[in-house]
C-alpha cells in the first residue's frame, strides 16, 4: 500500500487538518515532519472541535501511531500543555500512541524572547513571525548549538549544550538590550520537563522504516504551505523550514523511496496571514465576504487572514516543486452565491506576461494578476458528498482549476465535517 505526504500548496490554512484526519482512518501511522507550534490545525469530529498545533492530527483517532519527526522544532512546555488539553477532551495519549524523534530540536524560552525582540526592534519590513521562537530554533539547529530531545537524558550533556547555546545567545541579547539568560535556571527547567518528554522519545527513523517494511501505511503531515517554504516561498516572508514534500523524507528519516503519493491541499480561493506579496488579494467587499464565509482567522494566532481569488499560477508552481500527484480542493462551499468568480491565470510584470511568480521580491511586488472570469452558482455546495450533489457551474470551476494547475483533483471538501468529502482518487491505493 502507498505512503502519502500531505502538504499545503498555498500559504497555509488550506484545511490540512481535516484532510489528514479523513485520511488517517486509512493510515497506520501519522508523522509530522516540519514546523513548530506556530502551525494550527482545526479538526471537527462528530461535532467536537480539536485545535492542534504541534501534535499530529492522528492523535484524535484511536489505534494510530502519531509521530513527531526530527524536522519539527519542539517546545517541550507547549507539548505538555497541548497533551493535557487534548486529554481533557477524552483523547488517549501515551508512549504507545505518540512518539518523538530523539534528534528533534527543542524550542526554549530564549528563542521566543529573541524572536519577539527582533521583530519589534526591526526598522525594515516585518516578516510577520508568530513570535514563538520557531525561526531562532531552526537557526540554532543549523548553527549546531541547539538542544535536542536526546540531550535531556543526561545532565552533563545538557549542560554542555546549554553552555554552547548561551555563548551565542547572550551576545545577541546584550546587543538588543536584554538581560543574560539565567543558565542554572534554564538547565533546571529542562531537567524538570525532561521526564515528560523522554517517555515519548524513540529512534523514529528506525521505527518508520520497520513499519514501511511491514507494509504499514504512513501518512506524512506537513504544516504551513509551500509558498512559505524557506527556499521556494515568497522569501523573506516565509517560515524557517522546508515545507515542500521532499522534507517528509529528511524530516523523518524515511528516505525519498518511501513516498508514493503527494497530496497537495488547495483552498478554492486564496488566503494569507502576515506580511508579504499576495497578487490576488482583495481589499473590497468580495474579500470581506470570502473572509466572513470562510471564517478566516488563524487557529494559532487568531489573526485575520488576507483573502483573494484563486491563483492558478501559484498553485501550478507549488504542485511542481512538491511533485504533487493530486490535490484536495477545500472550502468550495465558501464560493456559493458569487455571481462571477475570477481565477488568476498569469501576471503582468512591466508590460511582460509571466506564467509564474518571479523569485525577486521587488518583481513580486510589481506583478499584477491577469484574471479569467467564470460563472458562479447560486445553489449550495455545503455538505456535498458526490459529484451529483454539486451545481453544474461548481463542477466546471473545479475542472477549470485542474486544467490551469495541471494536476487532478483527488479529493473535494465541502465543509469542515470530515465526512463531507468527495473521494475521486484514494491516495493510499498504489
mmCIF file of C-alpha atoms in Angstrom, residues 24-384:
data_model
loop_
_atom_site.group_PDB
_atom_site.id
_atom_site.type_symbol
_atom_site.label_atom_id
_atom_site.label_comp_id
_atom_site.label_asym_id
_atom_site.label_seq_id
_atom_site.Cartn_x
_atom_site.Cartn_y
_atom_site.Cartn_z
ATOM 1 C CA UNK A 24 -5.785 8.888 8.897
ATOM 2 C CA UNK A 25 -8.690 6.443 9.057
ATOM 3 C CA UNK A 26 -6.854 4.536 6.320
ATOM 4 C CA UNK A 27 -3.357 5.029 7.781
ATOM 5 C CA UNK A 28 -1.473 3.103 10.439
ATOM 6 C CA UNK A 29 0.986 5.902 11.249
ATOM 7 C CA UNK A 30 0.660 9.695 11.041
ATOM 8 C CA UNK A 31 4.001 11.542 11.064
ATOM 9 C CA UNK A 32 4.558 15.293 11.374
ATOM 10 C CA UNK A 33 7.760 16.264 9.505
ATOM 11 C CA UNK A 34 8.429 20.023 9.875
ATOM 12 C CA UNK A 35 7.405 23.290 11.527
ATOM 13 C CA UNK A 36 6.583 24.031 15.125
ATOM 14 C CA UNK A 37 3.638 25.140 17.235
ATOM 15 C CA UNK A 38 3.205 28.182 15.018
ATOM 16 C CA UNK A 39 1.058 25.899 12.864
ATOM 17 C CA UNK A 40 -2.570 25.246 13.687
ATOM 18 C CA UNK A 41 -4.956 22.517 12.581
ATOM 19 C CA UNK A 42 -8.644 22.586 13.468
ATOM 20 C CA UNK A 43 -10.462 19.255 13.374
ATOM 21 C CA UNK A 44 -14.232 18.857 13.667
ATOM 22 C CA UNK A 45 -15.219 15.281 14.520
ATOM 23 C CA UNK A 46 -18.798 14.392 15.450
ATOM 24 C CA UNK A 47 -19.366 17.995 16.496
ATOM 25 C CA UNK A 48 -16.271 18.119 18.741
ATOM 26 C CA UNK A 49 -13.634 20.716 17.838
ATOM 27 C CA UNK A 50 -9.954 19.933 18.350
ATOM 28 C CA UNK A 51 -7.286 22.603 17.880
ATOM 29 C CA UNK A 52 -3.848 21.087 17.389
ATOM 30 C CA UNK A 53 -0.559 22.943 16.978
ATOM 31 C CA UNK A 54 2.328 20.503 17.244
ATOM 32 C CA UNK A 55 0.610 17.162 17.820
ATOM 33 C CA UNK A 56 -0.033 15.198 14.605
ATOM 34 C CA UNK A 57 -3.675 15.160 13.568
ATOM 35 C CA UNK A 58 -3.757 11.394 14.001
ATOM 36 C CA UNK A 59 -3.766 11.675 17.811
ATOM 37 C CA UNK A 60 -7.523 12.231 17.885
ATOM 38 C CA UNK A 61 -8.132 8.859 16.254
ATOM 39 C CA UNK A 62 -7.673 5.664 18.229
ATOM 40 C CA UNK A 63 -5.413 2.853 17.103
ATOM 41 C CA UNK A 64 -2.915 5.067 15.260
ATOM 42 C CA UNK A 65 0.714 5.791 15.997
ATOM 43 C CA UNK A 66 1.407 9.523 15.879
ATOM 44 C CA UNK A 67 4.983 10.655 15.266
ATOM 45 C CA UNK A 68 6.786 13.977 15.688
ATOM 46 C CA UNK A 69 9.771 13.814 13.360
ATOM 47 C CA UNK A 70 13.204 15.395 13.597
ATOM 48 C CA UNK A 71 12.229 18.073 11.057
ATOM 49 C CA UNK A 72 9.960 19.627 13.692
ATOM 50 C CA UNK A 73 11.202 22.112 16.293
ATOM 51 C CA UNK A 74 9.512 21.306 19.584
ATOM 52 C CA UNK A 75 8.628 23.500 22.549
ATOM 53 C CA UNK A 76 8.514 20.905 25.366
ATOM 54 C CA UNK A 77 6.365 23.052 27.651
ATOM 55 C CA UNK A 78 3.845 23.703 24.914
ATOM 56 C CA UNK A 79 3.832 19.979 24.076
ATOM 57 C CA UNK A 80 2.924 19.012 27.644
ATOM 58 C CA UNK A 81 0.200 21.661 27.773
ATOM 59 C CA UNK A 82 -1.274 20.564 24.437
ATOM 60 C CA UNK A 83 -1.273 16.921 25.512
ATOM 61 C CA UNK A 84 -3.144 17.889 28.697
ATOM 62 C CA UNK A 85 -5.688 19.895 26.680
ATOM 63 C CA UNK A 86 -6.380 17.065 24.254
ATOM 64 C CA UNK A 87 -6.565 14.507 27.052
ATOM 65 C CA UNK A 88 -9.187 16.668 28.752
ATOM 66 C CA UNK A 89 -11.285 16.200 25.597
ATOM 67 C CA UNK A 90 -11.184 12.443 26.091
ATOM 68 C CA UNK A 91 -8.280 11.581 23.769
ATOM 69 C CA UNK A 92 -5.850 8.903 24.964
ATOM 70 C CA UNK A 93 -2.198 9.902 24.531
ATOM 71 C CA UNK A 94 0.559 7.589 25.734
ATOM 72 C CA UNK A 95 4.002 6.347 24.623
ATOM 73 C CA UNK A 96 2.110 3.669 22.704
ATOM 74 C CA UNK A 97 0.253 6.265 20.624
ATOM 75 C CA UNK A 98 2.772 9.143 20.432
ATOM 76 C CA UNK A 99 6.447 9.025 19.506
ATOM 77 C CA UNK A 100 9.003 11.855 19.300
ATOM 78 C CA UNK A 101 12.260 11.565 17.353
ATOM 79 C CA UNK A 102 15.278 11.612 19.659
ATOM 80 C CA UNK A 103 17.037 14.082 17.346
ATOM 81 C CA UNK A 104 14.201 16.630 17.432
ATOM 82 C CA UNK A 105 15.482 20.162 18.243
ATOM 83 C CA UNK A 106 13.918 21.973 21.200
ATOM 84 C CA UNK A 107 12.473 25.469 21.304
ATOM 85 C CA UNK A 108 13.496 27.130 24.562
ATOM 86 C CA UNK A 109 12.060 30.296 26.172
ATOM 87 C CA UNK A 110 15.072 32.267 24.946
ATOM 88 C CA UNK A 111 14.081 31.502 21.356
ATOM 89 C CA UNK A 112 10.671 33.106 21.735
ATOM 90 C CA UNK A 113 12.159 36.079 23.552
ATOM 91 C CA UNK A 114 14.680 36.639 20.760
ATOM 92 C CA UNK A 115 12.010 36.178 18.091
ATOM 93 C CA UNK A 116 9.761 38.851 19.594
ATOM 94 C CA UNK A 117 12.604 41.246 20.382
ATOM 95 C CA UNK A 118 13.951 41.183 16.838
ATOM 96 C CA UNK A 119 10.530 41.575 15.244
ATOM 97 C CA UNK A 120 9.672 44.590 17.409
ATOM 98 C CA UNK A 121 13.102 46.193 17.015
ATOM 99 C CA UNK A 122 13.388 45.979 13.240
ATOM 100 C CA UNK A 123 13.173 49.206 11.275
ATOM 101 C CA UNK A 124 12.648 47.407 7.977
ATOM 102 C CA UNK A 125 9.726 45.326 6.717
ATOM 103 C CA UNK A 126 8.481 42.883 9.339
ATOM 104 C CA UNK A 127 8.394 39.202 8.470
ATOM 105 C CA UNK A 128 5.135 38.578 10.316
ATOM 106 C CA UNK A 129 6.502 35.885 12.642
ATOM 107 C CA UNK A 130 4.232 34.464 15.336
ATOM 108 C CA UNK A 131 6.967 35.205 17.890
ATOM 109 C CA UNK A 132 7.026 31.633 19.197
ATOM 110 C CA UNK A 133 10.717 31.006 18.642
ATOM 111 C CA UNK A 134 10.494 28.737 15.628
ATOM 112 C CA UNK A 135 12.933 30.719 13.472
ATOM 113 C CA UNK A 136 15.635 31.140 16.142
ATOM 114 C CA UNK A 137 15.390 27.423 16.993
ATOM 115 C CA UNK A 138 15.994 26.461 13.366
ATOM 116 C CA UNK A 139 18.911 28.929 13.280
ATOM 117 C CA UNK A 140 20.462 27.147 16.258
ATOM 118 C CA UNK A 141 19.879 23.775 14.611
ATOM 119 C CA UNK A 142 21.913 24.690 11.530
ATOM 120 C CA UNK A 143 24.396 26.511 13.793
ATOM 121 C CA UNK A 144 24.971 23.188 15.606
ATOM 122 C CA UNK A 145 24.208 24.558 19.045
ATOM 123 C CA UNK A 146 20.577 23.528 19.607
ATOM 124 C CA UNK A 147 19.429 21.293 22.494
ATOM 125 C CA UNK A 148 17.789 18.107 21.200
ATOM 126 C CA UNK A 149 15.403 15.663 22.855
ATOM 127 C CA UNK A 150 18.141 13.059 23.446
ATOM 128 C CA UNK A 151 20.224 15.630 25.362
ATOM 129 C CA UNK A 152 17.598 15.704 28.116
ATOM 130 C CA UNK A 153 18.588 12.203 29.221
ATOM 131 C CA UNK A 154 21.999 13.213 30.613
ATOM 132 C CA UNK A 155 22.574 16.319 32.739
ATOM 133 C CA UNK A 156 26.266 16.663 31.839
ATOM 134 C CA UNK A 157 25.491 16.581 28.127
ATOM 135 C CA UNK A 158 22.630 19.010 28.614
ATOM 136 C CA UNK A 159 24.818 21.486 30.464
ATOM 137 C CA UNK A 160 27.414 21.355 27.674
ATOM 138 C CA UNK A 161 24.709 22.018 25.068
ATOM 139 C CA UNK A 162 23.250 24.897 27.090
ATOM 140 C CA UNK A 163 26.664 26.498 27.611
ATOM 141 C CA UNK A 164 27.376 26.409 23.886
ATOM 142 C CA UNK A 165 23.920 27.834 23.172
ATOM 143 C CA UNK A 166 24.224 30.673 25.680
ATOM 144 C CA UNK A 167 27.665 31.694 24.410
ATOM 145 C CA UNK A 168 25.833 32.705 21.254
ATOM 146 C CA UNK A 169 22.527 33.957 22.656
ATOM 147 C CA UNK A 170 23.843 36.122 25.456
ATOM 148 C CA UNK A 171 25.836 38.132 22.917
ATOM 149 C CA UNK A 172 22.678 38.654 20.860
ATOM 150 C CA UNK A 173 20.664 39.577 23.928
ATOM 151 C CA UNK A 174 23.267 42.104 25.022
ATOM 152 C CA UNK A 175 23.133 43.804 21.624
ATOM 153 C CA UNK A 176 19.345 44.013 21.931
ATOM 154 C CA UNK A 177 19.491 45.398 25.478
ATOM 155 C CA UNK A 178 18.184 42.160 27.024
ATOM 156 C CA UNK A 179 19.393 40.545 30.243
ATOM 157 C CA UNK A 180 21.569 37.431 30.044
ATOM 158 C CA UNK A 181 19.806 34.081 30.420
ATOM 159 C CA UNK A 182 19.919 32.502 33.885
ATOM 160 C CA UNK A 183 21.924 29.432 32.927
ATOM 161 C CA UNK A 184 21.293 27.337 36.044
ATOM 162 C CA UNK A 185 17.571 28.040 35.984
ATOM 163 C CA UNK A 186 17.319 27.046 32.321
ATOM 164 C CA UNK A 187 19.151 23.775 32.973
ATOM 165 C CA UNK A 188 16.881 23.027 35.920
ATOM 166 C CA UNK A 189 13.738 23.856 33.949
ATOM 167 C CA UNK A 190 14.848 21.456 31.241
ATOM 168 C CA UNK A 191 15.636 18.707 33.758
ATOM 169 C CA UNK A 192 12.177 19.205 35.285
ATOM 170 C CA UNK A 193 10.385 18.845 31.935
ATOM 171 C CA UNK A 194 12.664 16.045 30.705
ATOM 172 C CA UNK A 195 10.680 13.074 32.105
ATOM 173 C CA UNK A 196 7.505 14.313 30.392
ATOM 174 C CA UNK A 197 9.262 14.403 27.021
ATOM 175 C CA UNK A 198 11.663 11.469 27.221
ATOM 176 C CA UNK A 199 8.906 8.920 27.757
ATOM 177 C CA UNK A 200 7.845 9.546 24.153
ATOM 178 C CA UNK A 201 11.405 9.610 22.701
ATOM 179 C CA UNK A 202 12.379 6.951 20.162
ATOM 180 C CA UNK A 203 14.546 6.376 17.040
ATOM 181 C CA UNK A 204 11.765 7.451 14.698
ATOM 182 C CA UNK A 205 13.792 6.786 11.537
ATOM 183 C CA UNK A 206 14.172 3.139 12.586
ATOM 184 C CA UNK A 207 10.552 2.672 13.608
ATOM 185 C CA UNK A 208 9.189 4.209 10.396
ATOM 186 C CA UNK A 209 11.441 2.109 8.190
ATOM 187 C CA UNK A 210 10.352 -1.024 10.046
ATOM 188 C CA UNK A 211 6.694 -0.011 9.618
ATOM 189 C CA UNK A 212 7.273 0.519 5.925
ATOM 190 C CA UNK A 213 8.891 -2.910 5.504
ATOM 191 C CA UNK A 214 5.949 -4.447 7.344
ATOM 192 C CA UNK A 215 3.548 -2.938 4.797
ATOM 193 C CA UNK A 216 2.035 -0.365 7.140
ATOM 194 C CA UNK A 217 0.553 2.771 5.617
ATOM 195 C CA UNK A 218 2.240 6.005 6.688
ATOM 196 C CA UNK A 219 0.707 9.451 6.347
ATOM 197 C CA UNK A 220 3.218 12.319 6.439
ATOM 198 C CA UNK A 221 1.738 15.581 7.644
ATOM 199 C CA UNK A 222 3.212 18.988 6.873
ATOM 200 C CA UNK A 223 2.465 22.367 8.401
ATOM 201 C CA UNK A 224 2.083 25.811 6.808
ATOM 202 C CA UNK A 225 2.120 25.863 2.993
ATOM 203 C CA UNK A 226 4.577 25.529 0.131
ATOM 204 C CA UNK A 227 4.527 29.278 -0.554
ATOM 205 C CA UNK A 228 6.071 29.690 2.913
ATOM 206 C CA UNK A 229 8.926 27.291 2.138
ATOM 207 C CA UNK A 230 12.266 28.833 3.104
ATOM 208 C CA UNK A 231 13.675 28.052 -0.374
ATOM 209 C CA UNK A 232 10.675 28.196 -2.715
ATOM 210 C CA UNK A 233 8.311 30.530 -0.890
ATOM 211 C CA UNK A 234 7.870 34.304 -1.098
ATOM 212 C CA UNK A 235 11.191 34.971 0.652
ATOM 213 C CA UNK A 236 11.843 36.589 3.116
ATOM 214 C CA UNK A 237 8.176 36.414 4.131
ATOM 215 C CA UNK A 238 8.381 32.677 4.730
ATOM 216 C CA UNK A 239 8.662 30.190 7.550
ATOM 217 C CA UNK A 240 12.059 28.877 8.710
ATOM 218 C CA UNK A 241 11.841 25.346 7.351
ATOM 219 C CA UNK A 242 11.307 23.486 4.119
ATOM 220 C CA UNK A 243 7.595 22.882 3.689
ATOM 221 C CA UNK A 244 7.526 21.110 0.328
ATOM 222 C CA UNK A 245 7.051 17.348 0.092
ATOM 223 C CA UNK A 246 10.741 16.472 -0.101
ATOM 224 C CA UNK A 247 11.070 17.493 3.548
ATOM 225 C CA UNK A 248 8.920 14.500 4.549
ATOM 226 C CA UNK A 249 11.911 12.279 3.852
ATOM 227 C CA UNK A 250 14.588 14.305 5.663
ATOM 228 C CA UNK A 251 12.205 15.357 8.422
ATOM 229 C CA UNK A 252 11.510 11.773 9.500
ATOM 230 C CA UNK A 253 14.368 9.648 8.142
ATOM 231 C CA UNK A 254 12.164 7.527 5.903
ATOM 232 C CA UNK A 255 14.140 8.190 2.709
ATOM 233 C CA UNK A 256 12.629 9.507 -0.561
ATOM 234 C CA UNK A 257 11.843 5.994 -1.777
ATOM 235 C CA UNK A 258 9.242 5.733 0.973
ATOM 236 C CA UNK A 259 6.988 8.378 -0.582
ATOM 237 C CA UNK A 260 4.383 7.077 -3.042
ATOM 238 C CA UNK A 261 1.737 9.816 -3.331
ATOM 239 C CA UNK A 262 1.894 13.561 -2.679
ATOM 240 C CA UNK A 263 -1.449 15.189 -1.895
ATOM 241 C CA UNK A 264 -1.476 18.976 -2.161
ATOM 242 C CA UNK A 265 -4.161 20.734 -0.136
ATOM 243 C CA UNK A 266 -5.591 23.666 -2.060
ATOM 244 C CA UNK A 267 -8.269 26.124 -0.954
ATOM 245 C CA UNK A 268 -10.813 27.077 -3.638
ATOM 246 C CA UNK A 269 -9.723 30.688 -3.169
ATOM 247 C CA UNK A 270 -6.515 32.129 -1.668
ATOM 248 C CA UNK A 271 -5.629 33.364 1.819
ATOM 249 C CA UNK A 272 -2.512 34.556 3.574
ATOM 250 C CA UNK A 273 -1.633 35.514 7.158
ATOM 251 C CA UNK A 274 1.036 38.098 7.888
ATOM 252 C CA UNK A 275 3.243 40.156 5.627
ATOM 253 C CA UNK A 276 4.416 39.535 2.073
ATOM 254 C CA UNK A 277 3.250 39.665 -1.543
ATOM 255 C CA UNK A 278 -0.251 38.497 -2.433
ATOM 256 C CA UNK A 279 -1.081 39.226 -6.105
ATOM 257 C CA UNK A 280 -4.797 38.344 -5.963
ATOM 258 C CA UNK A 281 -5.575 39.944 -2.589
ATOM 259 C CA UNK A 282 -8.999 41.582 -2.439
ATOM 260 C CA UNK A 283 -9.399 44.736 -0.355
ATOM 261 C CA UNK A 284 -13.085 45.103 -1.150
ATOM 262 C CA UNK A 285 -16.485 43.604 -0.348
ATOM 263 C CA UNK A 286 -15.626 40.351 -2.144
ATOM 264 C CA UNK A 287 -12.545 39.917 0.062
ATOM 265 C CA UNK A 288 -14.591 40.595 3.193
ATOM 266 C CA UNK A 289 -17.233 38.149 2.012
ATOM 267 C CA UNK A 290 -14.678 35.382 1.497
ATOM 268 C CA UNK A 291 -13.189 36.039 4.945
ATOM 269 C CA UNK A 292 -16.554 36.056 6.693
ATOM 270 C CA UNK A 293 -17.965 32.988 4.951
ATOM 271 C CA UNK A 294 -14.694 31.094 5.312
ATOM 272 C CA UNK A 295 -14.167 32.040 8.999
ATOM 273 C CA UNK A 296 -10.685 33.170 8.053
ATOM 274 C CA UNK A 297 -8.943 33.626 11.369
ATOM 275 C CA UNK A 298 -5.709 31.829 12.286
ATOM 276 C CA UNK A 299 -6.009 28.745 14.521
ATOM 277 C CA UNK A 300 -2.777 29.591 16.330
ATOM 278 C CA UNK A 301 -2.700 33.403 16.345
ATOM 279 C CA UNK A 302 -6.316 34.422 15.826
ATOM 280 C CA UNK A 303 -5.083 36.871 13.201
ATOM 281 C CA UNK A 304 -7.468 37.770 10.382
ATOM 282 C CA UNK A 305 -6.376 36.214 7.104
ATOM 283 C CA UNK A 306 -5.995 38.211 3.927
ATOM 284 C CA UNK A 307 -8.310 36.854 1.214
ATOM 285 C CA UNK A 308 -8.268 36.836 -2.577
ATOM 286 C CA UNK A 309 -9.259 34.995 -5.727
ATOM 287 C CA UNK A 310 -7.786 31.614 -6.640
ATOM 288 C CA UNK A 311 -4.273 31.931 -8.054
ATOM 289 C CA UNK A 312 -3.716 29.095 -10.520
ATOM 290 C CA UNK A 313 -0.168 30.248 -11.320
ATOM 291 C CA UNK A 314 0.985 29.887 -7.734
ATOM 292 C CA UNK A 315 -0.658 26.503 -7.248
ATOM 293 C CA UNK A 316 0.780 25.189 -10.510
ATOM 294 C CA UNK A 317 4.176 26.313 -9.253
ATOM 295 C CA UNK A 318 3.842 24.585 -5.860
ATOM 296 C CA UNK A 319 2.483 21.413 -7.432
ATOM 297 C CA UNK A 320 5.707 21.282 -9.451
ATOM 298 C CA UNK A 321 8.117 21.944 -6.557
ATOM 299 C CA UNK A 322 6.376 19.392 -4.327
ATOM 300 C CA UNK A 323 5.781 16.807 -7.045
ATOM 301 C CA UNK A 324 2.061 16.799 -6.241
ATOM 302 C CA UNK A 325 0.243 13.716 -7.518
ATOM 303 C CA UNK A 326 -3.249 15.062 -6.870
ATOM 304 C CA UNK A 327 -4.895 17.877 -4.942
ATOM 305 C CA UNK A 328 -7.549 18.050 -2.258
ATOM 306 C CA UNK A 329 -9.663 21.107 -3.074
ATOM 307 C CA UNK A 330 -11.193 22.552 0.101
ATOM 308 C CA UNK A 331 -13.777 25.187 1.056
ATOM 309 C CA UNK A 332 -15.605 25.062 -2.251
ATOM 310 C CA UNK A 333 -18.783 25.968 -0.343
ATOM 311 C CA UNK A 334 -17.362 29.405 0.551
ATOM 312 C CA UNK A 335 -17.784 30.371 -3.107
ATOM 313 C CA UNK A 336 -21.537 29.641 -3.060
ATOM 314 C CA UNK A 337 -23.606 32.639 -4.138
ATOM 315 C CA UNK A 338 -20.990 34.555 -6.112
ATOM 316 C CA UNK A 339 -22.438 35.576 -9.467
ATOM 317 C CA UNK A 340 -18.986 35.681 -11.065
ATOM 318 C CA UNK A 341 -15.681 34.197 -9.939
ATOM 319 C CA UNK A 342 -12.168 35.113 -11.013
ATOM 320 C CA UNK A 343 -9.114 32.893 -11.425
ATOM 321 C CA UNK A 344 -5.621 34.290 -11.812
ATOM 322 C CA UNK A 345 -4.086 32.727 -14.947
ATOM 323 C CA UNK A 346 -0.914 34.812 -15.189
ATOM 324 C CA UNK A 347 0.794 38.051 -14.187
ATOM 325 C CA UNK A 348 1.864 41.194 -15.913
ATOM 326 C CA UNK A 349 5.310 42.452 -14.920
ATOM 327 C CA UNK A 350 6.496 45.694 -16.507
ATOM 328 C CA UNK A 351 4.396 45.007 -19.584
ATOM 329 C CA UNK A 352 5.503 41.374 -19.926
ATOM 330 C CA UNK A 353 3.196 38.421 -19.287
ATOM 331 C CA UNK A 354 4.525 35.864 -16.769
ATOM 332 C CA UNK A 355 3.203 32.339 -16.126
ATOM 333 C CA UNK A 356 4.937 32.032 -12.747
ATOM 334 C CA UNK A 357 5.721 34.257 -9.771
ATOM 335 C CA UNK A 358 9.309 35.518 -10.100
ATOM 336 C CA UNK A 359 11.820 34.967 -7.306
ATOM 337 C CA UNK A 360 12.983 38.561 -6.764
ATOM 338 C CA UNK A 361 10.930 40.341 -4.090
ATOM 339 C CA UNK A 362 10.802 43.653 -5.984
ATOM 340 C CA UNK A 363 9.449 41.867 -9.059
ATOM 341 C CA UNK A 364 6.864 40.000 -6.995
ATOM 342 C CA UNK A 365 5.624 43.304 -5.623
ATOM 343 C CA UNK A 366 5.149 44.699 -9.146
ATOM 344 C CA UNK A 367 3.243 41.696 -10.511
ATOM 345 C CA UNK A 368 -0.414 42.370 -11.284
ATOM 346 C CA UNK A 369 -2.800 39.440 -11.807
ATOM 347 C CA UNK A 370 -4.341 38.540 -15.147
ATOM 348 C CA UNK A 371 -7.817 37.160 -14.493
ATOM 349 C CA UNK A 372 -10.147 34.782 -16.252
ATOM 350 C CA UNK A 373 -13.794 35.183 -15.254
ATOM 351 C CA UNK A 374 -16.014 32.150 -14.809
ATOM 352 C CA UNK A 375 -19.709 31.959 -13.866
ATOM 353 C CA UNK A 376 -20.556 31.283 -10.231
ATOM 354 C CA UNK A 377 -23.517 29.378 -8.816
ATOM 355 C CA UNK A 378 -26.428 30.221 -6.559
ATOM 356 C CA UNK A 379 -27.038 26.709 -5.220
ATOM 357 C CA UNK A 380 -25.388 25.419 -2.052
ATOM 358 C CA UNK A 381 -22.456 23.012 -2.230
ATOM 359 C CA UNK A 382 -22.122 22.720 1.548
ATOM 360 C CA UNK A 383 -22.101 19.102 2.669
ATOM 361 C CA UNK A 384 -21.987 17.626 -0.841
#
